[in-house]
Coordinates of C-alpha atoms and ligand atoms in Angstrom, one line a residue:
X642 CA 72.9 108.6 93.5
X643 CA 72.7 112.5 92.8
X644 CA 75.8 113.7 90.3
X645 CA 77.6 115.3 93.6
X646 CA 77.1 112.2 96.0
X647 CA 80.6 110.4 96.5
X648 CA 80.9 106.6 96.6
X649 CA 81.5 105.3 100.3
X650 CA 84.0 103.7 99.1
X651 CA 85.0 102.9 103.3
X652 CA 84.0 103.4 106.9
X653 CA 85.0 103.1 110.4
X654 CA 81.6 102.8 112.3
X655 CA 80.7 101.2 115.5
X656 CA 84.1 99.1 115.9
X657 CA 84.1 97.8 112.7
X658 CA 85.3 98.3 108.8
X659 CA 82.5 98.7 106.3
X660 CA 83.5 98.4 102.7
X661 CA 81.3 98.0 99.2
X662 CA 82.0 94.1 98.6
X663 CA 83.8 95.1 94.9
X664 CA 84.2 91.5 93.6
X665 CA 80.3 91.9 93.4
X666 CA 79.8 95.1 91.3
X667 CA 78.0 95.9 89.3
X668 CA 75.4 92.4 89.5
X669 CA 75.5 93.0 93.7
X670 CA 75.9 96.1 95.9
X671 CA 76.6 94.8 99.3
X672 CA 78.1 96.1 102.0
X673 CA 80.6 94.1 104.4
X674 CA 81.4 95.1 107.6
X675 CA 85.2 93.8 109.0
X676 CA 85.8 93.1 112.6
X677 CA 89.2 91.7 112.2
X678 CA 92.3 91.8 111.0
X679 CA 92.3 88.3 110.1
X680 CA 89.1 88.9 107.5
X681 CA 90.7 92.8 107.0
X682 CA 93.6 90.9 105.1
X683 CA 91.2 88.5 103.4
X684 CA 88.8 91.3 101.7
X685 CA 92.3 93.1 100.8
X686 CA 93.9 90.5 99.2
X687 CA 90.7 89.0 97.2
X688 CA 90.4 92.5 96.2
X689 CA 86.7 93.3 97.9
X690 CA 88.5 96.8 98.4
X691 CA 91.3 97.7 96.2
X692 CA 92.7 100.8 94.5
X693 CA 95.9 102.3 96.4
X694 CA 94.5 105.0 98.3
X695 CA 91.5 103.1 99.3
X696 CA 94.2 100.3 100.5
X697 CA 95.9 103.5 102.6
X698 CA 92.8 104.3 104.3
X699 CA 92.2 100.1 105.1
X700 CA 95.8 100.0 106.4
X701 CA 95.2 103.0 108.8
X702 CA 91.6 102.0 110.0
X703 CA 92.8 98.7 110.1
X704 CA 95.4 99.4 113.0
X705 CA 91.9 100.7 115.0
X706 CA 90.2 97.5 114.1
X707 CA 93.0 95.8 115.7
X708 CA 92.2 97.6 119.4
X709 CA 88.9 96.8 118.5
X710 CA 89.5 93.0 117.6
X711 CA 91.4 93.0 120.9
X712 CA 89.6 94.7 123.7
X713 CA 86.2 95.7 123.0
X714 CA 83.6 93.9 124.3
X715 CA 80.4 92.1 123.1
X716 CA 78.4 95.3 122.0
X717 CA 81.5 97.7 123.1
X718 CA 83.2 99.7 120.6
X719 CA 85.3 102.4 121.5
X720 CA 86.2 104.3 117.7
X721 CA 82.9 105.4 115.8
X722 CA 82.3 107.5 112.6
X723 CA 81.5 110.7 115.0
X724 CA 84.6 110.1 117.7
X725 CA 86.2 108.1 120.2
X726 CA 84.8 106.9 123.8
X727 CA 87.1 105.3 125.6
X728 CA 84.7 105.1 128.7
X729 CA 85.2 101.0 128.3
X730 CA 88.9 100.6 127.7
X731 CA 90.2 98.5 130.2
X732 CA 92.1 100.8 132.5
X733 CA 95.2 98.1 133.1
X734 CA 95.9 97.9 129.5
X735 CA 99.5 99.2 129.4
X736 CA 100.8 101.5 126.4
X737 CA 103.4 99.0 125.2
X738 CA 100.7 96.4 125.2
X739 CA 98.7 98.5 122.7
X740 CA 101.9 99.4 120.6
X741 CA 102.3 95.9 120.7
X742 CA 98.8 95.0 119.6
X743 CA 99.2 98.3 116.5
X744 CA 102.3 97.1 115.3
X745 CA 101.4 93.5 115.0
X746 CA 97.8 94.5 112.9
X747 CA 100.9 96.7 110.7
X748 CA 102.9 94.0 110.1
X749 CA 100.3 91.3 108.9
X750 CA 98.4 94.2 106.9
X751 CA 101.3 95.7 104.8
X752 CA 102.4 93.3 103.0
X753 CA 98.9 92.3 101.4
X754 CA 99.3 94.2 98.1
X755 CA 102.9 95.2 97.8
X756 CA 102.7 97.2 94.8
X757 CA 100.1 100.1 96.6
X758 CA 102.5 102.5 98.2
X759 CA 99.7 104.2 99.9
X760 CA 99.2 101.0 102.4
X761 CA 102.3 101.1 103.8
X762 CA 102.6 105.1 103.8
X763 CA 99.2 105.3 105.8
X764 CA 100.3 102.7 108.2
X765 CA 103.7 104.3 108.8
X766 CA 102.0 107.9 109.2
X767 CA 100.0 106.1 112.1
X768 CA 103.1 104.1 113.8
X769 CA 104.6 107.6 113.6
X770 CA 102.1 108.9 115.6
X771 CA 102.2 106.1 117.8
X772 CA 106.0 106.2 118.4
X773 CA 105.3 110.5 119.6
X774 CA 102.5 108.9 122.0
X775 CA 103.7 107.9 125.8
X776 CA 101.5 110.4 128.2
X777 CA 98.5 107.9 128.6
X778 CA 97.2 104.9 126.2
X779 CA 93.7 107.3 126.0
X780 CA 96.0 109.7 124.3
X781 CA 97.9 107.1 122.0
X782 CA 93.7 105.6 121.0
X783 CA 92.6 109.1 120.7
X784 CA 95.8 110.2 118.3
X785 CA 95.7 107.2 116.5
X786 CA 92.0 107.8 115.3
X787 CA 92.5 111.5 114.4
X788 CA 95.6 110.4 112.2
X789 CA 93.1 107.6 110.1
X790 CA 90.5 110.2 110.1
X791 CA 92.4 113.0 108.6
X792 CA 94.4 110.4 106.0
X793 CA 90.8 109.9 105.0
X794 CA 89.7 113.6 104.9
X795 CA 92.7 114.5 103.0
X796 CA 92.3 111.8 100.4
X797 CA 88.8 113.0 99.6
X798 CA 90.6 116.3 99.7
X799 CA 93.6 115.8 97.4
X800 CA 91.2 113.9 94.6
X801 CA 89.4 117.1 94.4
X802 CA 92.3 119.5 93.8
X803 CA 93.9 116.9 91.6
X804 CA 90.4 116.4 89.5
X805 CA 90.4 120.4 89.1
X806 CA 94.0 120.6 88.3
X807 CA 93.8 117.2 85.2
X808 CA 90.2 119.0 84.3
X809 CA 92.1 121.8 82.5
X810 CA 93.4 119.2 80.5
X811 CA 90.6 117.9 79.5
X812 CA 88.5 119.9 76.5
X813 CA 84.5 119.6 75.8
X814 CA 83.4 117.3 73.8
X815 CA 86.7 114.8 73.8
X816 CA 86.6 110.8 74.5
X817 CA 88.8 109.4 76.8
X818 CA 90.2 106.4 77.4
X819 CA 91.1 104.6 81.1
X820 CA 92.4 101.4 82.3
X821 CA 91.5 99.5 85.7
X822 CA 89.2 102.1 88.5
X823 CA 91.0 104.8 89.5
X824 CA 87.6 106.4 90.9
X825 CA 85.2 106.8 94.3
X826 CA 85.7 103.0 95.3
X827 CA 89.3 102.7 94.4
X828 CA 90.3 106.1 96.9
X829 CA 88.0 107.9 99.6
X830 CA 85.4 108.6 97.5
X831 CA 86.1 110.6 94.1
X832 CA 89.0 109.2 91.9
X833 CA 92.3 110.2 91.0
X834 CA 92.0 109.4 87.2
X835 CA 88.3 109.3 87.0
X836 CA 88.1 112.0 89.7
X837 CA 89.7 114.7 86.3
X838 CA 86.9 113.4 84.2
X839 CA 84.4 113.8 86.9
X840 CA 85.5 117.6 88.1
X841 CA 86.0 118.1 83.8
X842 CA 82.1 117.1 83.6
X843 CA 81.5 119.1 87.2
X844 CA 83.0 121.8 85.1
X845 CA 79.9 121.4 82.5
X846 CA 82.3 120.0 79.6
X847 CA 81.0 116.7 77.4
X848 CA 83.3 113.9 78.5
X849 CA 83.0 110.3 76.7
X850 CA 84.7 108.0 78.6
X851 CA 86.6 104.4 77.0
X852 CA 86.7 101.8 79.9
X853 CA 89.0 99.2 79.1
X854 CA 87.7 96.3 80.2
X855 CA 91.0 95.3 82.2
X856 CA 92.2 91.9 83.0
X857 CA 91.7 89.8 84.6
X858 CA 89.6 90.8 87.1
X859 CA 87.4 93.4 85.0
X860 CA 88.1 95.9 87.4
X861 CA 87.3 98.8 84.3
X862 CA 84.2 97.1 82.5
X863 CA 82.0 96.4 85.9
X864 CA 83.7 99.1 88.3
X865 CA 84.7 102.0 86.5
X866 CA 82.1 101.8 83.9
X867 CA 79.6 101.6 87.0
X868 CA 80.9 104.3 88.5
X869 CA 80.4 106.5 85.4
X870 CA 76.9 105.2 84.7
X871 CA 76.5 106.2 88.5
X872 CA 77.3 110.1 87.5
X873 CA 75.5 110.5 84.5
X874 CA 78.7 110.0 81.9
X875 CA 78.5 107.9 78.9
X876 CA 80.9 105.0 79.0
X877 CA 81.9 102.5 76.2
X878 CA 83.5 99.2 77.4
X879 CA 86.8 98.0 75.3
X880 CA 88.4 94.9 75.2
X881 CA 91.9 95.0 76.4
X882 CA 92.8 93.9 72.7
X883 CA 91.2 97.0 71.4
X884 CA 92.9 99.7 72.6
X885 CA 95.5 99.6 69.3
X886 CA 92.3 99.8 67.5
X887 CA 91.1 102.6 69.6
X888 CA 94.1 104.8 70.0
X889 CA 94.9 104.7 65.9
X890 CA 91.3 105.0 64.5
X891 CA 91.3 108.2 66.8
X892 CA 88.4 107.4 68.9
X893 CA 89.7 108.7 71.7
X894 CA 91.9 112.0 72.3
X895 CA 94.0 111.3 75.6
X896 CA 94.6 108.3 78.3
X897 CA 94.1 108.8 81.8
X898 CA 95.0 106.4 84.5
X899 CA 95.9 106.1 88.3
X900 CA 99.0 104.9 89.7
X901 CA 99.4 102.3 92.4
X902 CA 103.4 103.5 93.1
X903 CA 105.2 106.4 90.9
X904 CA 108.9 106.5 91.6
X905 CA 111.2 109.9 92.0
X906 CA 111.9 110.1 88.5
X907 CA 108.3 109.3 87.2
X908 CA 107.9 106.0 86.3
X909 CA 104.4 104.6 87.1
X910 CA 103.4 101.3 88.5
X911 CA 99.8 100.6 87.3
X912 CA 97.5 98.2 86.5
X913 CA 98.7 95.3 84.5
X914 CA 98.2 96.2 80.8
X915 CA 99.0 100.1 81.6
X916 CA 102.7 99.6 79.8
X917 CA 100.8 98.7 76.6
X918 CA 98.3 101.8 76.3
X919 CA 101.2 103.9 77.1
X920 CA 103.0 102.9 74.3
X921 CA 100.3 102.5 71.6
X922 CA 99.2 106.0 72.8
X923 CA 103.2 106.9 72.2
X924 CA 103.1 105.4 68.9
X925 CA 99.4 107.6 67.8
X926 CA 100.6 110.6 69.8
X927 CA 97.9 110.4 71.5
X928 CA 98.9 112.0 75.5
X929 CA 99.2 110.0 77.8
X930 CA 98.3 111.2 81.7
X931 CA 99.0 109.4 85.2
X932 CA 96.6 110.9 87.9
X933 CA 97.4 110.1 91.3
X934 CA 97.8 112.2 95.0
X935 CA 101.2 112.5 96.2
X936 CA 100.8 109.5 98.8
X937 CA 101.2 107.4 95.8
X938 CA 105.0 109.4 95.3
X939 CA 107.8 107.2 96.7
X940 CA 110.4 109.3 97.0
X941 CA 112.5 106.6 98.6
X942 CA 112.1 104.8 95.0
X943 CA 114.2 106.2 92.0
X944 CA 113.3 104.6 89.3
X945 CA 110.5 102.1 88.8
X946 CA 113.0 98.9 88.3
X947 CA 112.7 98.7 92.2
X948 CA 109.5 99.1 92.5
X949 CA 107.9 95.9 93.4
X950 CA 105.6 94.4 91.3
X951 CA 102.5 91.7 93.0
X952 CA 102.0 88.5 91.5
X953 CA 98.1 87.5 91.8
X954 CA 97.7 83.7 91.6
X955 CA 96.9 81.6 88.3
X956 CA 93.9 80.7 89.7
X957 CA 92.7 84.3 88.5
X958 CA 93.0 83.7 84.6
X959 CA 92.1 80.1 84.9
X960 CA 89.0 81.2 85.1
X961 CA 86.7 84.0 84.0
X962 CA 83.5 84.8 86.0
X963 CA 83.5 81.1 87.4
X964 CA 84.0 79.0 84.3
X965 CA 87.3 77.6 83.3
X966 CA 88.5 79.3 80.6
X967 CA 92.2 77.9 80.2
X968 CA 92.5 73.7 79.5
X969 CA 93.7 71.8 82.3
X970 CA 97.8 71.8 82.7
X971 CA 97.9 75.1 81.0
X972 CA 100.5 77.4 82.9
X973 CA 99.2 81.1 84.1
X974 CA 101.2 83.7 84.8
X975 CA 99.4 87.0 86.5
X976 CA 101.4 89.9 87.6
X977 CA 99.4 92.8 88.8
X978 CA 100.7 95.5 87.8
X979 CA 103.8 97.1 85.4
X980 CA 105.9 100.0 85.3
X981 CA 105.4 102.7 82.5
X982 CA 108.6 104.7 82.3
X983 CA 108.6 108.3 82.4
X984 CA 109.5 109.0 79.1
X985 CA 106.2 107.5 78.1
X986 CA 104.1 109.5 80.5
X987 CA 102.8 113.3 79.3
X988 CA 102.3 114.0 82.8
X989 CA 101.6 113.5 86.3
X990 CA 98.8 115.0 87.7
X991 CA 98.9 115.4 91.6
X992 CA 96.6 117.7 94.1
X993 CA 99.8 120.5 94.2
X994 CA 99.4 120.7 90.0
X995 CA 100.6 119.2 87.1
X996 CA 104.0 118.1 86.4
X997 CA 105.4 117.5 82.9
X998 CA 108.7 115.5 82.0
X999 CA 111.5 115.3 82.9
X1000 CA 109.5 115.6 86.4
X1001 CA 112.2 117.2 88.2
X1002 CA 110.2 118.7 90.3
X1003 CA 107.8 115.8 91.4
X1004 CA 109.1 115.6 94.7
X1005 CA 108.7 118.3 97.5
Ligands
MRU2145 O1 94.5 95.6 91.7 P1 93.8 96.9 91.9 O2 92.4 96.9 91.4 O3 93.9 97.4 93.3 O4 94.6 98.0 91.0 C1 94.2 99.3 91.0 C2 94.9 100.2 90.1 O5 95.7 99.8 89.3 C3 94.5 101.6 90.1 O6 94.7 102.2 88.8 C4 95.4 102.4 91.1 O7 95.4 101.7 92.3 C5 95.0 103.8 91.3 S1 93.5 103.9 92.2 C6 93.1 105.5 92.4

């Protein structure tokens, strides 16, 4: 993979959903293609594709798949990388029937990962679309795919402006530490938090990078410290344990992550273990950035108390990489994410800029 190639991260082609198979990486690079909603929620909740605007751009495709799943043919398809042909649409399919069919794939994909803003907003920005949509149900199909195709553009879109905007932040020759994959496969193809260390090393400065390892499911040591290996960058895997180590020795000289939710005032819902770099990197004054497009902004959410937080099963720490690493009986208890409050966060780095405390002007 060249320096400038992105990760295809997803794809709608021929009817179906193709994603990397991310539980696999970095031993396996295998590609899964989705033709229903039924295995759509299955790859989403066992985390084959995960990251919140990668999630969005599932949601949205996944309300085409649904059409697909319910009226294409053996061999048909009627949404394709390159356009729409609806040549084979049966013609007595009514328009409430298909809003019928969109809003039921909505409903069973939403709630999947509750903590990922961007699912539900990209599935809402399509029923919108739906709901303008009554001339003909070619229009509704052809509106429908335009909306998941431009979320997807503009994701690729707003990485790159937000990676150019955190860049500036950035100087040659500093180390810098990240939790979970905020990069190509956890978005459309770039990265929010990796995408400002990528457009800082596009910008021809020396960029270490410290992968925390990230618990449970090791989402920083074999997908983000792929992904750099991918580009060219130098990465040093952590232990979660080591960060407190890391932050006070000065090994590295700023923390950069992504954001599955960020409410109005700020606060960040990330990655499980997120809360604890924040405040070590309080405690060595070392700043502390949240990178993330304005999808992930709920503006509907004030504070991060209400922000709702996914509980992954125990199953997940019972065992590492398929040997049981807790006794028999023990108890496990896995939430998925935690809030960071604002006060904690230097700032948020969006595709319109960069926005420092007291983040008054995040929304709008
Ligand atoms: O459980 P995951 O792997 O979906 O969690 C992902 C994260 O926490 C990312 O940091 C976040 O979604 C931002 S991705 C650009």
């Amino acid at each position: 993979m060249t320096k400038d190639m992105v990760v295809p991260t997803i794809r709608f082609v021929a009817g179906a959903i193709e994603i990397i198979d991310q539980t696999l990486l970095p031993s396996q690079y295998r590609i899964i293609s989705i033709k229903t909603i039924d295995e759509l929620g299955d790859v989403i909740f066992r985390l084959a594709i995960r990251g919140a605007p990668a999630l969005g751009l599932a949601g949205a495709y996944g309300l085409l798949l649904a059409v697909e799943e319910k009226w294409a043919g053996e061999g048909m398809h009627f949404f394709d990388e390159g356009g729409v042909d609806l040549s084979s649409f049966p013609r007595d399919v009514t328009l409430p029937e298909v809003r019928e069919v969109v809003s039921r794939a909505a409903d069973s994909i939403a709630g999947t990962r509750p903590t990922a803003v961007n699912l539900v907003w990209a599935i809402e920005r399509l029923k919108r679309v739906a709901a303008r949509q009554w001339a003909s149900t070619e229009a509704l199909l052809t509106a429908l795919y335009r909306e998941a195709r431009l979320i997807h553009q503009e994701d690729l879109e707003m990485c790159r402006r937000l990676g150019r905007h955190g860049a500036v932040l950035l100087k040659d020759g500093e180390a810098v530490l990240t939790h979970c994959n905020a990069g190509g496969l956890a978005t459309s193809g770039y990265g929010t938090a990796l995408g400002v260390i990528f457009a800082a090393v596009e910008a021809g400065k020396r960029i270490q990078v410290f992968a925390d390892e990230t618990r449970p499911l090791l989402q920083g040591a074999r997908l983000t410290a792929w992904e750099c290996l991918q580009r060219g960058i130098a990465v040093t895997v952590v232990c979660e344990g080591a960060a407190g180590y890391v932050l006070s020795k000065g090994l590295v000289s700023a923390v950069i992550v992504g954001a599955d939710r960020i409410a109005a005032n700020g606060d960040t819902a990330n990655k499980i273990g997120t809360l604890n770099l924040a405040v070590i990197a309080s405690r060595y004054g070392v700043p502390f950035y949240v990178a993330a497009p304005s999808s992930t902004i709920d503006p509907a959410i004030v504070t991060g108390e209400r922000i709702p937080i996914e509980m992954r099963p125990g199953s997940e720490l019972r065992q590492c990489l398929g040997i049981d690493s807790t006794p028999p009986g023990a108890g496990a208890f896995n939430p998925a994410f935690d809030v960071t409050p604002n006060e904690l966060i230097s700032a948020i780095i969006t595709e319109k800029g960069v926005f420092y405390r007291p983040f008054d002007d995040l929304i709008g």
